[in-house]
Amino acid sequence: MMDWGALLLSLKLALFTTLLLVPLAVLLARPLAWSRFSGKGLLESLVALPLVLPPTVLGYYLLTAFAASSPLGQTYAALTGRTLVFSFDGLLAASLIFNLPFAVQPIQRAFDAIPRAAREAAWCCGLSHWRTLWRVELPLAWPGVLSAIVLTFAHTLGEFGVVLMVGGNISEETRTVAISIFDRVQAFDEQGAAWMSALLVAISFAAISLFHLLTRRVGKSYG
Amino acid sequence: MAEGLSVTLSQSSPIVLDCALECAPGELLALVGPSGSGKTTVLRSIAGLNRPSQGRISCGADTWLDTQQGIDLAPQVRRAGMVFQSYSLLPHLSAQENVALALLDLPKGERIRQAQDWLARVHLHGLEARHPGELSGGQQQRVAMARALARAIGNGPAPAVLLLDEPFSAVDQVTRRKLQQELARLRRELAIPIVLVTHDLDEARMLADRMVLLHHGVNLQNGPPEEVMSRPANAAVARLIGQTNLFEGVVGGRGDEGATSLDWLGLSLEVAAESEFAPGTKVCWVIPPEGVHLHRRGRPYPGEGSNRVSGRIEDRLALGPFTHVTLRPARGGPPLAFSLPSHIALQDAIVPGAEATVTLLPQAIHLMPAEG
């Protein structure tokens, strides 16, 4: 009654998404927090768009963009021999896009809160920009990065609409736990749906609790 | 100048800067001016945190900035140890790690040893593991000082400079006095140029070998603090350094021994210094409060009786051991300010309305060009 394959796939998708997206979000959030450039407002709006778009709309456009006949789909197929639609690869790509605001926004807010003088002090100590990022900016922005990790992970576990549109419902390939629950309800397997829903609640709750615990500890060490 | 720091800056935005300064190794130069005068911007330009549209900055044999040749070194490459106004210690690092941050290019063991040495130099031995949040304001300032010194000196011999941006403004007065004395002692051991930004003239007088007076980004005067205070270049400088005894007069004839006379309120005042102004020239003149001497009641005042001004006491303000007094001359004109020990003010009944006579010391009178 428990679809372990779906759970494993969801965890794998969440893990890969988090690992790929959070470093990307750091690179994107930094200029958004500190630099002024033309098109910054537009970029911020684009990043926030997945928050307000219906998942089916986002899913529809991704499906169109990923289609085997599209330039993107053809290029991907030529490079890897795989397709983007109805595959784990496509699911991961979609996941990276619909999680953008969840990863970028907390990190951007954290970078925003770092006083410029802290970075200037690091530069005047001789730290290169790269060293400043590692030794000063990331430690100070850590609560925001942690928040991005947890939000991205938990949100990927729970996403339904985009996953269904782009990935479909292929066992062991694109059927995530959220879709499996939907399946069970449609098949009147209420007990299976209940178990899996409860498990998803437990995992999400654990992730959020862990986040709170870690940020509290970070807050303490800042003294 | 091959040695020391040499700075020429010019920019029109975000604030106007048009100034030049030099600071020799081992010299402490105070950049003084009211807020908004551009002194912090000058300091940030030296550190490489502000990019002026035109200028040249060299430190020893190194050129840090030369806009004509397109040279503009990053702050990381300039060996400028900087103490920020709010210290900018990194909250996630201990005192020792904050100092070690300026020594990252050294091997780890050497880095830790040096960081501990610098902390000991600023009397923080035993507090190495504390985080900034666990240190008092004065201790945080010392960590910032140790970090700046480590950056400037700890990385081996290369042209370096120590930059202090109002380093004493964020602590209470008792701590400030203590830290100022520590800097006065510490600087004797330092053979690099030190630039101190401050708005506090007393601080500049106490610590600096020379000062540069900035106003609206322009260097109005530079020289030893005593000289700038007693011999301001013009009326604007006199006002900026808080000289209240600023008057207008006309240069009179020259005396026998090169002394000049000054016509003021119908009096002919004797001026000790030789004047660059021709007789008949309209001038501004100042006399610091300590150049105004009160005649004690019932006691003769030595001298022949020149430079005497009589009038009525207008205002009296007792501030602890000293009492600040203004005297309105009987011949009219603006009031003269001076101070005297509070017990003398009490003995001689120096109260508003009382009659009094003062002598203006000829050597304290300083003539300046009249204001256009």
Coordinates of C-alpha atoms in Angstrom, one line a residue:
Chain A
M1 CA 0.0 0.0 0.0
M2 CA 3.0 2.3 0.5
D3 CA 4.5 3.4 -2.8
W4 CA 8.2 3.3 -1.7
G5 CA 9.4 3.8 -5.2
A6 CA 7.5 7.1 -5.4
L7 CA 8.8 8.2 -2.0
L8 CA 12.4 7.4 -3.1
L9 CA 11.9 9.3 -6.3
S10 CA 10.6 12.3 -4.5
L11 CA 13.5 12.3 -2.1
K12 CA 16.0 11.9 -5.0
L13 CA 14.3 14.8 -6.9
A14 CA 14.3 17.0 -3.8
L15 CA 17.9 16.3 -3.0
F16 CA 19.2 16.9 -6.6
T17 CA 17.1 20.1 -6.9
T18 CA 18.5 21.4 -3.6
L19 CA 22.1 20.5 -4.4
L20 CA 21.9 22.2 -7.8
L21 CA 19.7 25.1 -7.1
V22 CA 21.1 26.5 -3.8
P23 CA 24.6 27.3 -5.2
L24 CA 22.9 28.8 -8.2
A25 CA 20.6 30.9 -6.0
V26 CA 23.6 32.2 -4.1
L27 CA 25.2 33.4 -7.3
L28 CA 21.9 35.0 -8.4
A29 CA 20.9 36.5 -5.1
R30 CA 24.2 38.3 -4.5
P31 CA 23.9 40.8 -7.4
L32 CA 20.2 41.1 -6.8
A33 CA 21.0 42.2 -3.2
W34 CA 24.0 44.4 -3.8
S35 CA 24.2 45.6 -7.4
R36 CA 22.2 48.0 -9.4
F37 CA 21.8 47.1 -13.0
S38 CA 19.2 47.7 -15.7
G39 CA 16.7 44.9 -15.8
K40 CA 17.1 44.1 -12.1
G41 CA 13.4 44.7 -11.4
L42 CA 12.5 42.5 -14.4
L43 CA 14.8 39.7 -13.2
E44 CA 13.3 39.9 -9.7
S45 CA 9.8 39.6 -11.1
L46 CA 10.8 36.6 -13.2
V47 CA 12.3 34.9 -10.2
A48 CA 9.1 35.5 -8.2
L49 CA 6.7 34.5 -11.0
P50 CA 6.5 30.8 -10.1
L51 CA 5.0 31.9 -6.7
V52 CA 1.9 33.4 -8.4
L53 CA 1.5 31.3 -11.6
P54 CA -0.9 28.3 -11.4
P55 CA 1.3 25.2 -11.5
T56 CA -0.6 24.0 -14.6
V57 CA 0.3 27.2 -16.5
L58 CA 3.9 26.9 -15.6
G59 CA 3.8 23.2 -16.4
Y60 CA 2.2 23.8 -19.7
Y61 CA 4.9 26.2 -20.8
L62 CA 7.7 24.0 -19.6
L63 CA 6.1 21.0 -21.4
T64 CA 6.0 23.1 -24.6
A65 CA 9.6 24.2 -24.1
F66 CA 10.8 20.7 -23.3
A67 CA 9.0 18.9 -26.1
A68 CA 11.0 16.7 -28.3
S69 CA 10.2 18.9 -31.3
S70 CA 11.3 22.1 -29.5
P71 CA 14.8 23.5 -30.0
L72 CA 15.6 22.9 -26.3
G73 CA 14.3 19.3 -26.4
Q74 CA 16.2 18.6 -29.6
T75 CA 19.5 20.0 -28.3
Y76 CA 19.1 18.0 -25.1
A77 CA 18.4 14.9 -27.0
A78 CA 21.4 15.5 -29.3
L79 CA 23.7 16.0 -26.3
T80 CA 22.4 13.2 -24.0
G81 CA 20.3 10.9 -26.1
R82 CA 17.4 11.4 -23.6
T83 CA 14.2 13.4 -23.6
L84 CA 13.2 16.1 -21.3
V85 CA 9.4 15.4 -21.2
F86 CA 8.1 12.5 -19.2
S87 CA 11.6 11.9 -17.8
F88 CA 13.4 12.4 -14.5
D89 CA 15.8 14.9 -16.3
G90 CA 12.9 17.0 -17.4
L91 CA 11.3 16.8 -13.9
L92 CA 14.6 18.0 -12.4
A93 CA 14.8 20.9 -14.8
A94 CA 11.2 21.9 -14.1
S95 CA 11.9 21.6 -10.4
L96 CA 14.8 23.9 -10.6
I97 CA 12.6 26.5 -12.2
F98 CA 9.5 26.3 -10.1
N99 CA 11.7 26.4 -6.9
L100 CA 13.6 29.6 -7.9
P101 CA 11.7 32.0 -5.6
F102 CA 12.0 29.6 -2.7
A103 CA 15.7 29.4 -3.0
V104 CA 16.6 32.9 -4.2
Q105 CA 14.4 35.1 -2.0
P106 CA 15.6 33.9 1.5
I107 CA 19.2 34.1 0.4
Q108 CA 18.7 37.6 -1.2
R109 CA 17.2 38.8 2.0
A110 CA 20.1 37.4 4.0
F111 CA 22.7 39.1 1.8
D112 CA 20.6 42.3 2.0
A113 CA 21.1 42.3 5.8
I114 CA 24.9 42.1 5.6
P115 CA 26.2 45.6 6.1
R116 CA 28.4 46.8 3.3
A117 CA 31.0 47.8 5.9
A118 CA 31.5 44.1 6.8
R119 CA 32.5 43.3 3.2
E120 CA 34.7 46.4 3.0
A121 CA 36.4 45.4 6.2
A122 CA 37.2 42.0 4.6
W123 CA 38.5 43.7 1.4
C124 CA 40.7 46.0 3.5
C125 CA 42.0 42.9 5.2
G126 CA 43.2 41.7 1.8
L127 CA 40.5 39.1 1.2
S128 CA 39.6 38.6 -2.5
H129 CA 36.0 38.6 -3.5
W130 CA 36.0 34.8 -3.5
R131 CA 37.5 34.6 -0.1
T132 CA 35.1 37.2 1.2
L133 CA 32.2 35.1 -0.1
W134 CA 33.5 32.0 1.8
R135 CA 34.7 33.5 5.0
V136 CA 32.4 36.5 5.5
E137 CA 29.3 36.6 3.3
L138 CA 28.2 32.9 3.5
P139 CA 28.7 32.5 7.3
L140 CA 26.7 35.7 7.8
A141 CA 24.0 34.7 5.3
W142 CA 23.9 31.2 6.6
P143 CA 20.3 31.4 8.1
G144 CA 19.1 32.5 4.7
V145 CA 20.9 29.7 2.9
L146 CA 19.6 27.2 5.4
S147 CA 16.1 28.5 4.9
A148 CA 16.5 28.2 1.1
I149 CA 17.7 24.6 1.5
V150 CA 14.7 23.6 3.7
L151 CA 12.1 25.4 1.6
T152 CA 13.4 24.1 -1.7
F153 CA 13.6 20.5 -0.3
A154 CA 10.1 20.6 1.3
H155 CA 8.5 22.4 -1.6
T156 CA 9.9 19.9 -4.2
L157 CA 8.5 17.0 -2.1
G158 CA 5.0 18.6 -2.3
E159 CA 4.8 19.9 -5.8
F160 CA 2.1 18.4 -7.8
G161 CA 0.8 20.4 -10.8
V162 CA 4.0 21.1 -12.6
V163 CA 5.3 17.5 -12.0
L164 CA 2.1 16.1 -13.4
M165 CA 2.3 18.3 -16.5
V166 CA 5.9 17.8 -17.3
G167 CA 6.6 14.3 -16.0
G168 CA 3.3 12.6 -16.3
N169 CA 2.8 9.6 -14.1
I170 CA 5.5 7.0 -14.9
S171 CA 6.4 4.6 -12.2
E172 CA 10.0 4.8 -11.0
E173 CA 10.7 7.6 -13.5
T174 CA 8.4 10.5 -12.8
R175 CA 5.7 9.3 -10.3
T176 CA 6.5 11.3 -7.2
V177 CA 4.8 10.8 -3.8
A178 CA 2.4 13.7 -4.4
I179 CA 1.2 12.1 -7.6
S180 CA 1.1 8.6 -6.1
I181 CA -1.3 10.0 -3.4
F182 CA -3.5 11.4 -6.1
D183 CA -3.5 8.0 -7.8
R184 CA -4.5 6.2 -4.7
V185 CA -7.4 8.6 -4.0
Q186 CA -8.6 8.1 -7.6
A187 CA -8.4 4.3 -7.1
F188 CA -10.3 4.6 -3.8
D189 CA -7.3 3.3 -1.9
E190 CA -8.0 5.6 1.1
Q191 CA -5.7 3.8 3.5
G192 CA -2.7 4.1 1.1
A193 CA -3.4 7.8 0.5
A194 CA -3.7 8.3 4.3
W195 CA -0.4 6.6 5.0
M196 CA 1.5 8.4 2.3
S197 CA 0.0 11.8 3.2
A198 CA 0.9 11.2 6.9
L199 CA 4.5 10.3 5.9
L200 CA 4.8 13.5 3.8
V201 CA 3.5 15.6 6.7
A202 CA 6.1 13.9 9.0
I203 CA 9.0 14.5 6.6
S204 CA 8.0 18.1 6.0
F205 CA 7.5 18.8 9.7
A206 CA 10.9 17.2 10.5
A207 CA 12.6 19.4 7.9
I208 CA 11.0 22.6 9.1
S209 CA 11.8 21.7 12.8
L210 CA 15.4 20.9 11.9
F211 CA 15.6 24.3 10.2
H212 CA 14.3 26.1 13.3
L213 CA 16.7 24.2 15.5
L214 CA 19.7 25.1 13.3
T215 CA 18.9 28.8 12.8
R216 CA 18.4 29.1 16.6
R217 CA 21.9 27.7 17.1
V218 CA 23.4 30.0 14.5
G219 CA 21.7 32.9 16.2
K220 CA 23.2 32.0 19.5
S221 CA 26.8 31.8 18.1
Y222 CA 26.4 35.3 16.7
G223 CA 25.9 36.4 20.3
Chain B
M1 CA 57.8 62.4 -2.3
A2 CA 59.2 58.9 -2.5
E3 CA 58.5 58.0 1.1
G4 CA 55.2 58.1 2.9
L5 CA 51.7 58.8 1.7
S6 CA 51.0 61.3 -1.0
V7 CA 47.4 62.0 -2.0
T8 CA 45.8 64.3 -4.6
L9 CA 42.1 64.0 -5.1
S10 CA 39.4 65.6 -7.2
Q11 CA 35.8 64.7 -7.8
S12 CA 32.5 66.4 -8.2
S13 CA 30.1 63.7 -7.1
P14 CA 28.7 62.3 -4.9
I15 CA 30.4 65.0 -2.8
V16 CA 32.9 67.6 -4.0
L17 CA 36.5 66.8 -3.3
D18 CA 39.5 68.9 -4.2
C19 CA 42.4 68.4 -1.9
A20 CA 46.0 67.3 -1.5
L21 CA 47.8 65.9 1.5
E22 CA 51.0 64.2 2.4
C23 CA 51.9 62.1 5.4
A24 CA 55.4 61.0 6.2
P25 CA 56.3 57.6 7.7
G26 CA 55.8 57.8 11.5
E27 CA 53.7 60.9 11.2
L28 CA 50.2 61.2 12.4
L29 CA 48.1 63.4 10.2
A30 CA 44.6 64.5 11.4
L31 CA 41.9 65.1 8.8
V32 CA 39.6 67.6 10.6
G33 CA 36.4 69.1 9.5
P34 CA 32.7 69.3 10.2
S35 CA 30.4 66.4 9.2
G36 CA 29.9 66.4 5.5
S37 CA 33.3 68.0 4.8
G38 CA 34.5 64.9 2.9
K39 CA 37.1 63.7 5.4
T40 CA 35.8 60.1 5.5
T41 CA 35.6 60.1 1.7
V42 CA 39.3 61.1 1.5
L43 CA 40.1 58.2 3.9
R44 CA 38.0 55.8 1.9
S45 CA 39.7 56.9 -1.3
I46 CA 43.1 56.1 0.2
A47 CA 41.8 52.6 1.1
G48 CA 40.4 52.1 -2.4
L49 CA 36.8 52.0 -1.2
N50 CA 35.9 55.2 -3.1
R51 CA 37.0 55.9 -6.6
P52 CA 37.6 59.6 -7.3
S53 CA 37.2 60.8 -10.8
Q54 CA 40.7 62.3 -10.8
G55 CA 43.6 61.8 -8.5
R56 CA 46.9 60.3 -7.6
I57 CA 47.7 58.3 -4.5
S58 CA 51.1 56.9 -3.8
C59 CA 52.5 55.1 -0.8
G60 CA 56.2 54.8 -0.7
A61 CA 57.4 53.6 -4.1
D62 CA 53.9 52.1 -4.9
T63 CA 51.3 53.9 -6.9
W64 CA 47.8 53.0 -5.7
L65 CA 45.9 55.3 -7.9
D66 CA 46.7 57.4 -10.9
T67 CA 43.7 58.2 -13.0
Q68 CA 45.8 59.7 -15.8
Q69 CA 47.7 56.4 -16.2
G70 CA 44.6 54.3 -15.5
I71 CA 46.0 52.8 -12.3
D72 CA 43.5 52.0 -9.7
L73 CA 44.5 49.2 -7.3
A74 CA 41.8 47.2 -5.5
P75 CA 41.5 47.6 -1.7
Q76 CA 42.9 44.1 -1.4
V77 CA 46.2 45.0 -2.9
R78 CA 46.7 48.3 -1.1
R79 CA 48.3 47.8 2.2
A80 CA 46.0 50.0 4.2
G81 CA 45.0 48.9 7.7
M82 CA 41.7 50.5 8.4
V83 CA 39.8 51.1 11.6
F84 CA 36.2 51.7 10.7
Q85 CA 34.0 54.2 12.6
S86 CA 31.8 51.4 13.9
Y87 CA 34.8 49.0 13.8
S88 CA 33.1 46.5 11.3
L89 CA 34.3 43.5 13.3
L90 CA 32.9 40.3 11.9
P91 CA 30.3 39.0 14.4
H92 CA 30.8 35.3 13.5
L93 CA 34.5 35.4 14.2
S94 CA 36.4 35.6 17.6
A95 CA 38.7 38.4 18.4
Q96 CA 41.7 36.3 17.3
E97 CA 40.0 35.2 14.1
N98 CA 39.1 38.8 13.3
V99 CA 42.8 39.8 13.5
A100 CA 43.9 36.6 11.7
L101 CA 41.7 37.5 8.8
A102 CA 44.2 40.3 8.0
L103 CA 47.0 37.7 8.0
L104 CA 45.5 35.0 5.7
D105 CA 48.5 34.8 3.5
L106 CA 50.7 33.5 6.3
P107 CA 50.9 29.8 7.2
K108 CA 48.4 28.9 9.9
G109 CA 50.7 28.6 12.9
E110 CA 52.4 31.9 12.1
R111 CA 49.1 33.5 11.6
I112 CA 47.7 32.5 15.0
R113 CA 50.9 33.5 16.7
Q114 CA 50.9 36.9 15.1
A115 CA 47.2 37.5 15.8
Q116 CA 47.8 36.7 19.5
D117 CA 50.8 39.1 19.5
W118 CA 48.8 42.0 18.0
L119 CA 46.0 41.4 20.5
A120 CA 48.6 41.5 23.3
R121 CA 49.9 44.8 21.9
V122 CA 46.5 46.3 22.4
H123 CA 46.1 44.8 25.9
L124 CA 43.6 42.1 25.0
H125 CA 45.6 39.2 26.2
G126 CA 43.2 36.5 27.4
L127 CA 40.2 37.7 25.4
E128 CA 41.3 36.0 22.1
A129 CA 38.3 33.6 22.0
R130 CA 35.6 36.2 22.7
H131 CA 33.2 37.2 20.0
P132 CA 32.6 40.9 19.3
G133 CA 29.2 40.7 21.0
E134 CA 31.0 39.6 24.2
L135 CA 33.4 42.6 24.2
S136 CA 32.9 46.1 25.5
G137 CA 33.0 49.0 23.0
G138 CA 36.5 49.9 24.0
Q139 CA 37.6 46.2 23.6
Q140 CA 36.0 46.1 20.2
Q141 CA 37.9 49.2 19.2
R142 CA 41.2 47.5 20.3
V143 CA 40.4 44.4 18.2
A144 CA 39.8 46.7 15.2
M145 CA 43.1 48.5 15.9
A146 CA 44.9 45.1 16.2
R147 CA 43.4 44.0 12.9
A148 CA 44.3 47.2 11.1
L149 CA 47.9 47.0 12.4
A150 CA 48.2 43.3 11.5
R151 CA 47.1 44.2 7.9
A152 CA 49.5 47.2 7.6
I153 CA 52.5 45.8 9.3
G154 CA 52.0 42.0 9.8
N155 CA 52.4 41.0 6.2
G156 CA 56.1 41.9 5.9
P157 CA 57.8 45.1 4.7
A158 CA 55.9 46.9 2.0
P159 CA 54.6 50.5 1.8
A160 CA 51.7 50.6 4.2
V161 CA 49.4 53.1 5.9
L162 CA 47.2 53.1 9.0
L163 CA 43.8 54.7 8.5
L164 CA 41.6 55.6 11.4
D165 CA 38.0 56.8 10.8
E166 CA 36.8 58.5 13.9
P167 CA 38.0 55.6 15.9
F168 CA 37.0 57.1 19.3
S169 CA 33.5 58.4 18.5
A170 CA 31.6 55.3 19.6
V171 CA 32.9 54.9 23.1
D172 CA 32.2 56.8 26.3
Q173 CA 34.5 59.7 27.4
V174 CA 36.5 57.8 30.0
T175 CA 37.2 55.0 27.5
R176 CA 38.0 57.6 24.8
R177 CA 40.7 59.3 26.9
K178 CA 42.2 55.9 27.7
L179 CA 42.2 54.7 24.0
Q180 CA 43.6 58.1 22.9
Q181 CA 46.5 57.7 25.3
E182 CA 47.1 54.2 24.1
L183 CA 47.3 55.4 20.5
A184 CA 49.6 58.2 21.5
R185 CA 52.0 55.5 23.0
L186 CA 51.5 52.9 20.3
R187 CA 52.2 55.3 17.4
R188 CA 55.7 56.1 18.7
E189 CA 56.6 52.5 17.7
L190 CA 55.0 52.7 14.3
A191 CA 57.1 53.7 11.3
I192 CA 54.2 54.1 8.8
P193 CA 52.0 57.1 7.9
I194 CA 48.9 57.3 10.1
V195 CA 45.8 59.2 9.0
L196 CA 43.2 60.0 11.6
V197 CA 39.8 61.3 10.7
T198 CA 38.1 63.3 13.4
H199 CA 35.8 66.2 14.0
D200 CA 37.3 66.8 17.5
L201 CA 39.8 69.6 17.5
D202 CA 41.1 68.6 20.9
E203 CA 41.7 65.1 19.7
A204 CA 43.7 66.4 16.7
R205 CA 45.6 68.8 19.0
M206 CA 46.4 65.9 21.4
L207 CA 47.4 63.2 18.9
A208 CA 48.4 64.7 15.6
D209 CA 51.7 66.1 14.3
R210 CA 49.9 67.9 11.6
M211 CA 46.3 68.5 10.7
V212 CA 44.5 69.2 7.5
L213 CA 41.3 71.2 7.8
L214 CA 38.7 70.2 5.3
H215 CA 35.5 72.1 4.4
H216 CA 33.2 71.1 1.6
G217 CA 35.9 68.8 0.3
V218 CA 38.5 71.5 0.0
N219 CA 41.7 71.7 2.0
L220 CA 41.5 75.1 3.8
Q221 CA 44.8 74.9 5.8
N222 CA 47.3 72.4 7.0
G223 CA 50.0 72.6 9.5
P224 CA 50.7 71.6 13.1
P225 CA 47.5 71.8 15.1
E226 CA 48.8 74.5 17.4
E227 CA 49.7 76.7 14.4
V228 CA 46.3 76.1 12.7
M229 CA 44.5 76.9 15.9
S230 CA 46.5 80.1 16.7
R231 CA 47.2 81.3 13.2
P232 CA 44.2 80.4 11.1
A233 CA 44.7 81.3 7.4
N234 CA 41.4 83.1 7.0
A235 CA 38.1 83.9 8.7
A236 CA 36.5 80.7 7.4
V237 CA 39.2 78.6 9.1
A238 CA 38.9 80.7 12.3
R239 CA 35.1 80.0 12.4
L240 CA 35.6 76.3 11.7
I241 CA 38.0 75.9 14.6
G242 CA 35.6 77.7 16.8
Q243 CA 37.4 81.0 17.3
T244 CA 34.7 83.3 18.6
N245 CA 37.0 86.3 19.0
L246 CA 36.9 87.2 15.3
F247 CA 36.8 90.9 14.5
E248 CA 37.5 93.4 11.7
G249 CA 40.0 96.2 11.9
V250 CA 42.4 98.3 9.9
V251 CA 46.2 97.9 9.9
G252 CA 47.9 101.0 11.3
G253 CA 51.4 102.3 11.1
R254 CA 54.5 100.2 11.7
G255 CA 56.2 100.6 15.1
D256 CA 60.0 100.8 15.8
E257 CA 60.7 97.1 16.2
G258 CA 58.7 95.7 13.3
A259 CA 55.6 95.6 15.4
T260 CA 52.4 96.5 13.8
S261 CA 49.4 98.4 15.1
L262 CA 45.8 97.6 14.5
D263 CA 43.0 100.1 14.7
W264 CA 39.9 98.7 16.3
L265 CA 37.1 100.5 18.0
G266 CA 39.2 103.6 18.0
L267 CA 41.9 101.8 19.9
S268 CA 45.4 101.3 18.5
L269 CA 46.3 97.7 19.4
E270 CA 49.8 96.6 19.4
V271 CA 50.4 93.4 17.3
A272 CA 53.7 91.5 18.0
A273 CA 54.1 89.6 14.8
E274 CA 55.3 91.4 11.7
S275 CA 52.5 92.0 9.3
E276 CA 52.3 91.2 5.7
F277 CA 49.5 93.8 5.3
A278 CA 50.2 97.4 4.3
P279 CA 49.1 100.2 6.6
G280 CA 45.5 101.1 5.9
T281 CA 44.5 97.6 4.8
K282 CA 41.2 96.3 6.2
V283 CA 41.7 92.9 7.9
C284 CA 40.1 90.3 10.0
W285 CA 41.8 89.4 13.2
V286 CA 41.4 86.8 15.9
I287 CA 42.7 86.4 19.4
P288 CA 42.2 83.0 21.2
P289 CA 40.5 83.2 24.6
E290 CA 43.8 82.5 26.4
G291 CA 45.3 85.7 24.9
V292 CA 42.7 87.8 26.8
H293 CA 43.9 88.6 30.3
L294 CA 41.6 89.9 33.0
H295 CA 42.9 92.7 35.2
R296 CA 42.3 91.6 38.8
R297 CA 40.4 94.0 41.1
G298 CA 42.6 96.1 43.3
R299 CA 45.9 94.8 41.8
P300 CA 48.0 96.6 39.3
Y301 CA 48.4 95.0 35.9
P302 CA 52.0 95.0 34.6
G303 CA 52.8 96.8 31.4
E304 CA 52.3 100.3 30.0
G305 CA 48.7 100.2 29.5
S306 CA 48.4 99.5 25.7
N307 CA 45.9 97.0 24.4
R308 CA 43.5 97.6 27.3
V309 CA 39.8 97.1 26.7
S310 CA 37.2 98.1 29.3
G311 CA 33.6 97.1 29.3
R312 CA 30.9 95.2 31.1
I313 CA 30.6 91.5 31.7
E314 CA 27.8 90.3 29.5
D315 CA 27.6 86.6 30.1
R316 CA 29.2 84.1 32.5
L317 CA 29.2 80.3 32.3
A318 CA 30.9 78.3 35.0
L319 CA 32.0 74.9 33.8
G320 CA 33.8 73.2 36.7
P321 CA 37.3 74.6 37.3
F322 CA 37.0 77.2 34.5
T323 CA 34.5 80.0 33.9
H324 CA 33.8 81.3 30.4
V325 CA 33.1 85.0 30.3
T326 CA 32.2 87.5 27.6
L327 CA 33.0 91.2 27.9
R328 CA 31.1 93.8 25.9
P329 CA 33.6 96.7 25.2
A330 CA 32.5 100.1 26.4
R331 CA 33.3 101.5 23.0
G332 CA 30.8 99.2 21.4
G333 CA 31.6 96.3 19.0
P334 CA 31.1 92.6 19.4
P335 CA 31.8 90.8 22.7
L336 CA 35.2 89.4 23.6
A337 CA 35.3 85.8 25.0
F338 CA 37.8 84.5 27.5
S339 CA 38.1 82.1 30.4
L340 CA 39.5 82.3 33.9
P341 CA 39.7 80.0 36.9
S342 CA 36.4 79.8 38.6
H343 CA 37.7 80.8 42.0
I344 CA 39.0 84.1 40.5
A345 CA 35.6 84.8 38.9
L346 CA 34.1 84.3 42.4
Q347 CA 36.7 86.4 44.2
D348 CA 36.5 89.3 41.7
A349 CA 32.7 89.1 41.5
I350 CA 32.7 88.6 37.7
V351 CA 29.0 88.6 37.2
P352 CA 26.9 90.0 34.3
G353 CA 26.8 93.8 34.4
A354 CA 30.1 94.1 36.4
E355 CA 32.8 96.4 34.9
A356 CA 36.0 94.8 34.0
T357 CA 39.2 95.5 32.0
V358 CA 41.2 93.1 30.0
T359 CA 44.5 93.3 28.1
L360 CA 44.8 91.7 24.7
L361 CA 48.3 90.1 24.5
P362 CA 50.1 91.5 21.4
Q363 CA 51.7 88.1 20.6
A364 CA 48.2 86.4 20.6
I365 CA 46.7 88.8 18.0
H366 CA 46.6 87.3 14.5
L367 CA 45.8 89.2 11.4
M368 CA 44.1 87.6 8.4
P369 CA 42.8 88.9 5.0
A370 CA 39.4 90.7 5.2
E371 CA 36.5 88.7 3.9
G372 CA 35.6 89.5 0.3

